[in-house]
Short mmCIF file of C-alpha atoms and ligand atoms in Angstrom, two decimals:
data_model
loop_
_atom_site.label_atom_id
_atom_site.label_comp_id
_atom_site.label_asym_id
_atom_site.label_seq_id
_atom_site.Cartn_x
_atom_site.Cartn_y
_atom_site.Cartn_z
CA MET A 1 -19.49 -13.95 -8.43
CA LYS A 2 -17.35 -17.18 -9.43
CA ILE A 3 -14.20 -17.43 -7.70
CA ALA A 4 -11.16 -19.64 -8.57
CA ILE A 5 -8.98 -20.49 -5.68
CA ALA A 6 -5.64 -22.45 -5.29
CA ALA A 7 -2.46 -22.63 -3.22
CA ASP A 8 0.90 -24.55 -2.98
CA HIS A 9 1.73 -26.42 0.13
CA GLY A 10 2.86 -23.48 1.63
CA GLY A 11 -0.67 -21.88 1.45
CA PHE A 12 -2.42 -25.04 1.79
CA ARG A 13 -4.06 -24.53 5.29
CA LEU A 14 -4.95 -20.90 4.48
CA LYS A 15 -6.61 -21.95 1.38
CA GLN A 16 -8.81 -24.45 3.29
CA GLU A 17 -9.78 -21.72 5.66
CA ILE A 18 -10.55 -19.45 2.77
CA VAL A 19 -12.68 -22.15 1.16
CA ARG A 20 -14.67 -22.80 4.24
CA TYR A 21 -15.22 -18.88 4.41
CA LEU A 22 -16.51 -18.89 0.65
CA GLU A 23 -18.84 -21.81 1.57
CA GLN A 24 -20.23 -20.15 4.55
CA GLN A 25 -20.84 -17.03 2.58
CA GLY A 26 -22.50 -18.95 -0.31
CA TYR A 27 -19.99 -17.95 -2.99
CA GLN A 28 -19.58 -20.08 -6.05
CA TYR A 29 -16.00 -21.40 -6.30
CA LYS A 30 -13.68 -23.84 -7.83
CA ASP A 31 -10.75 -25.34 -5.76
CA PHE A 32 -7.82 -25.95 -8.29
CA GLY A 33 -5.67 -27.50 -5.43
CA THR A 34 -3.36 -28.40 -3.95
CA TYR A 35 -5.12 -30.81 -1.67
CA SER A 36 -2.45 -31.64 1.03
CA GLU A 37 0.68 -30.13 2.48
CA GLU A 38 2.97 -32.28 0.23
CA ALA A 39 5.55 -30.08 -1.45
CA VAL A 40 4.48 -28.87 -4.91
CA ASP A 41 5.75 -26.12 -7.34
CA TYR A 42 3.52 -23.08 -6.84
CA PRO A 43 3.59 -22.16 -10.69
CA ASP A 44 1.63 -25.34 -11.33
CA TYR A 45 -1.27 -23.99 -9.28
CA ALA A 46 -1.10 -20.20 -9.84
CA LEU A 47 -1.15 -20.41 -13.60
CA PRO A 48 -4.44 -22.42 -13.89
CA VAL A 49 -6.14 -19.96 -11.84
CA ALA A 50 -4.78 -16.83 -13.45
CA ARG A 51 -5.65 -18.48 -17.04
CA ALA A 52 -9.13 -19.22 -15.99
CA VAL A 53 -9.64 -15.79 -14.57
CA ALA A 54 -8.12 -14.17 -17.76
CA ALA A 55 -10.36 -16.34 -20.01
CA GLY A 56 -13.63 -15.03 -18.08
CA GLN A 57 -14.42 -18.43 -16.67
CA PHE A 58 -14.33 -16.83 -13.21
CA ASP A 59 -14.77 -13.35 -11.91
CA ARG A 60 -12.02 -13.47 -9.36
CA GLY A 61 -9.10 -15.56 -8.31
CA ILE A 62 -7.38 -16.15 -4.86
CA ILE A 63 -3.98 -17.72 -4.71
CA CYS A 64 -2.01 -18.69 -1.47
CA CYS A 65 1.54 -19.65 -0.91
CA GLY A 66 3.91 -19.31 1.81
CA THR A 67 4.52 -15.56 1.12
CA GLY A 68 2.13 -14.80 -1.55
CA ILE A 69 4.86 -13.63 -3.81
CA GLY A 70 5.78 -16.63 -5.93
CA VAL A 71 2.03 -16.95 -6.92
CA CYS A 72 1.64 -13.10 -7.50
CA ILE A 73 4.68 -13.23 -9.91
CA VAL A 74 3.25 -16.00 -11.82
CA ALA A 75 -0.21 -14.85 -12.05
CA ASN A 76 0.85 -11.51 -13.33
CA LYS A 77 2.60 -13.09 -16.26
CA VAL A 78 -0.87 -13.88 -17.71
CA PRO A 79 -2.28 -11.08 -19.83
CA GLY A 80 -5.50 -9.72 -18.42
CA VAL A 81 -4.53 -10.79 -14.83
CA ARG A 82 -3.98 -7.98 -12.30
CA ALA A 83 -2.77 -9.85 -9.25
CA ALA A 84 -2.32 -7.88 -5.98
CA LEU A 85 -0.46 -9.20 -2.86
CA CYS A 86 -2.31 -7.89 0.21
CA HIS A 87 -1.49 -8.36 3.49
CA ASP A 88 -3.56 -5.50 4.99
CA THR A 89 -7.25 -4.44 4.35
CA PHE A 90 -6.38 -0.96 3.00
CA SER A 91 -4.36 -2.44 0.16
CA ALA A 92 -6.99 -4.93 -0.50
CA ARG A 93 -9.60 -2.17 -0.89
CA ALA A 94 -7.30 -0.07 -2.85
CA SER A 95 -6.28 -2.94 -5.31
CA ARG A 96 -10.06 -3.24 -6.14
CA GLU A 97 -10.97 0.43 -6.18
CA HIS A 98 -7.77 1.76 -8.00
CA ASN A 99 -6.31 -1.18 -9.65
CA ASN A 100 -9.23 -3.43 -10.59
CA ALA A 101 -7.38 -6.40 -9.23
CA ASN A 102 -8.93 -9.60 -10.32
CA VAL A 103 -6.59 -11.85 -8.43
CA LEU A 104 -5.62 -11.72 -4.64
CA THR A 105 -2.58 -13.41 -3.55
CA LEU A 106 -1.88 -14.07 0.26
CA GLY A 107 1.16 -15.51 2.20
CA GLU A 108 0.13 -18.14 4.91
CA ARG A 109 3.58 -17.75 6.47
CA VAL A 110 3.15 -14.05 6.79
CA ILE A 111 0.00 -13.13 8.37
CA GLY A 112 -2.50 -14.96 10.67
CA THR A 113 -6.13 -16.59 9.39
CA GLY A 114 -8.07 -13.91 11.06
CA LEU A 115 -6.62 -11.09 9.15
CA ALA A 116 -6.41 -13.10 5.93
CA LEU A 117 -10.05 -13.75 6.14
CA GLN A 118 -10.83 -10.04 6.68
CA ILE A 119 -8.55 -8.92 3.75
CA VAL A 120 -10.50 -11.69 1.52
CA GLU A 121 -13.82 -10.15 2.77
CA THR A 122 -12.73 -6.66 2.07
CA TRP A 123 -11.39 -7.57 -1.26
CA LEU A 124 -14.45 -9.50 -2.54
CA ASN A 125 -16.85 -6.67 -1.35
CA SER A 126 -14.79 -3.68 -2.96
CA GLN A 127 -15.56 -2.49 -6.48
CA PHE A 128 -13.45 -0.81 -9.05
CA ALA A 129 -13.98 2.98 -8.87
CA GLY A 130 -13.43 3.69 -12.59
CA GLY A 131 -12.81 7.20 -13.73
CA ARG A 132 -9.13 8.37 -13.49
CA HIS A 133 -8.26 4.86 -12.22
CA ALA A 134 -9.86 3.33 -15.60
CA ARG A 135 -7.48 5.46 -17.61
CA ARG A 136 -4.51 3.99 -15.72
CA VAL A 137 -5.66 0.24 -15.94
CA ASP A 138 -6.20 0.89 -19.52
CA LYS A 139 -2.57 1.77 -19.95
CA ILE A 140 -1.55 -1.56 -18.18
CA THR A 141 -3.79 -3.35 -20.76
CA ARG A 142 -1.88 -1.54 -23.55
CA ILE A 143 1.42 -2.52 -22.21
CA GLU A 144 0.37 -6.13 -22.28
CA GLN A 145 -0.70 -5.61 -25.96
CA GLY A 146 2.83 -4.50 -26.69
CA CYS A 147 2.33 -0.83 -26.81
CA CYS A 148 4.76 0.87 -24.57
CA SER A 149 3.89 4.66 -24.80
C1 RB5 O 1 7.34 -22.89 -0.72
O1 RB5 O 1 8.41 -23.13 0.38
C2 RB5 O 1 7.54 -21.18 -0.79
O2 RB5 O 1 8.64 -20.98 -1.63
C3 RB5 O 1 6.35 -20.85 -1.69
O3 RB5 O 1 5.04 -21.21 -0.94
C4 RB5 O 1 6.23 -19.35 -1.82
O4 RB5 O 1 6.46 -18.75 -0.66
C5 RB5 O 1 6.93 -18.80 -2.96
O5 RB5 O 1 6.91 -17.60 -3.17
#
């Protein structure tokens, strides 16, 4: 599994912890920045990850900011991206099983590192359940394609 990861300054330290986790677990990943706590604009970091996942260059994306909200809004503007803001493991698992989420967003200022890493682990190891959920996710795709019924 290839993972794209990024953060703004508000999520920089959490991103570093997740990168360490990905390395320990042997995941293939690309770090799209930011690379310090200097203030930046979160759309500039969320968009490249979202586009890379939508283009199929990466299987999953993980994006951090202060709350996880801004980067989630940006990522979900990209057709083909289903970004989920998850601050608990139940939602992380459900976002994969029910929504086939391909981007996870997290807020460094909201949860601690220990929980965040559990969420990442749960999310990376959960699979889309398909079935009735596939029908619903297909409807999301049709909305992206301009079909609203
Ligand atoms: C940056 O201060 C903060 O606004 C950003 O990290 C994020 O929380 C936005 O949603």
